[in-house]
Amino acid sequence: GAVVSQHPSRVICKSGTSVKIECRSLDFQATTMFWYRQFPKQSLMLMATSNEGSKATYEQGVEKDKFLINHASLTLSTLTVTSAHPEDSSFYICSARGERAEAFFGQGTRLTVV
Amino acid sequence: GEDVEQSLFLSVREGDSSVINCTYTDSSSTYLYWYKQEPGAGLQLLTYIFSNMDMKQDQRLTVLLNKKDKHLSLRIADTQTGDSAIYFCATGPLVFGKGTRLSVIA
């Protein structure tokens, strides 16, 4: 299957700082990218959907000013957690979809805010 | 909103078949998916089925879709210890169930 690379896989940051997570589709053009958050022992929660070149569509309850999503090219989307707090600690996963129906997932980023 | 339900736990003996069930509410999904998540890892797409199909077989995996009942199942034949993971059912555009934790007993 297609490869989606997510970086970093783990990050620890201090409360109040911002963290950027990158999601790259390595061998296909991702017209749509999805960002998910997974709490311990829970399912994935869709945070936002972004189409290349346009603003992301955020799910209800997700603060767009806190979770900044940029999808500037067909192979790269970034999620920036701004002014991170301990409650933002979670596992964040991106997913990319091209022309075909299936979406491929990145490896996930475990964010710990101390 | 759309909802996807699946049982949380399943335990099977090595060599037996595993069947993971899922029900969903969104009947407009063109594709339905099964993903696997191993401990500490991201998600891996296992297989998917087009909504106008009843069954799809891919090696040890068999997906059955009952569109009338909005029921999707994943059967793993000859389950191995390496199949122990959490399995997520998902509808398009990617509404996930809570995941079924499959434990394989040697």
CSV table of C-alpha atoms in Angstrom, one decimal, chain A residues 12-51:
chain,number,residue,atom,x,y,z
A,12,ILE,CA,7.7,15.9,24.9
A,13,CYS,CA,7.1,19.6,25.3
A,14,LYS,CA,6.7,22.1,28.0
A,15,SER,CA,3.3,23.5,28.8
A,16,GLY,CA,2.7,26.7,26.9
A,17,THR,CA,4.9,25.9,23.9
A,18,SER,CA,3.8,24.9,20.4
A,19,VAL,CA,4.4,21.6,18.7
A,20,LYS,CA,4.3,20.9,14.9
A,21,ILE,CA,3.5,17.4,13.6
A,22,GLU,CA,4.1,16.7,9.9
A,23,CYS,CA,2.3,14.2,7.7
A,24,ARG,CA,3.7,13.3,4.3
A,25,SER,CA,2.4,11.1,1.6
A,26,LEU,CA,5.6,9.6,0.1
A,27,ASP,CA,4.4,7.9,-3.1
A,28,PHE,CA,1.1,9.5,-3.9
A,29,GLN,CA,-0.6,12.8,-4.0
A,30,ALA,CA,-2.9,13.3,-1.1
A,31,THR,CA,-5.8,15.4,-2.0
A,32,THR,CA,-7.4,15.0,1.4
A,33,MET,CA,-5.8,14.6,4.7
A,34,PHE,CA,-7.4,13.7,8.0
A,35,TRP,CA,-6.2,14.4,11.5
A,36,TYR,CA,-7.3,12.2,14.4
A,37,ARG,CA,-6.7,12.1,18.1
A,38,GLN,CA,-6.8,9.0,20.2
A,39,PHE,CA,-7.2,8.9,23.9
A,40,PRO,CA,-6.0,5.9,25.9
A,41,LYS,CA,-8.2,2.8,25.3
A,42,GLN,CA,-10.5,4.9,23.1
A,43,SER,CA,-11.3,5.1,19.4
A,44,LEU,CA,-10.0,7.6,17.0
A,45,MET,CA,-11.7,11.0,17.1
A,46,LEU,CA,-11.6,12.9,13.8
A,47,MET,CA,-10.4,16.4,14.5
A,48,ALA,CA,-10.4,17.9,11.0
A,49,THR,CA,-10.3,17.2,7.3
A,50,SER,CA,-8.2,19.3,5.0
A,51,ASN,CA,-8.1,19.5,1.2
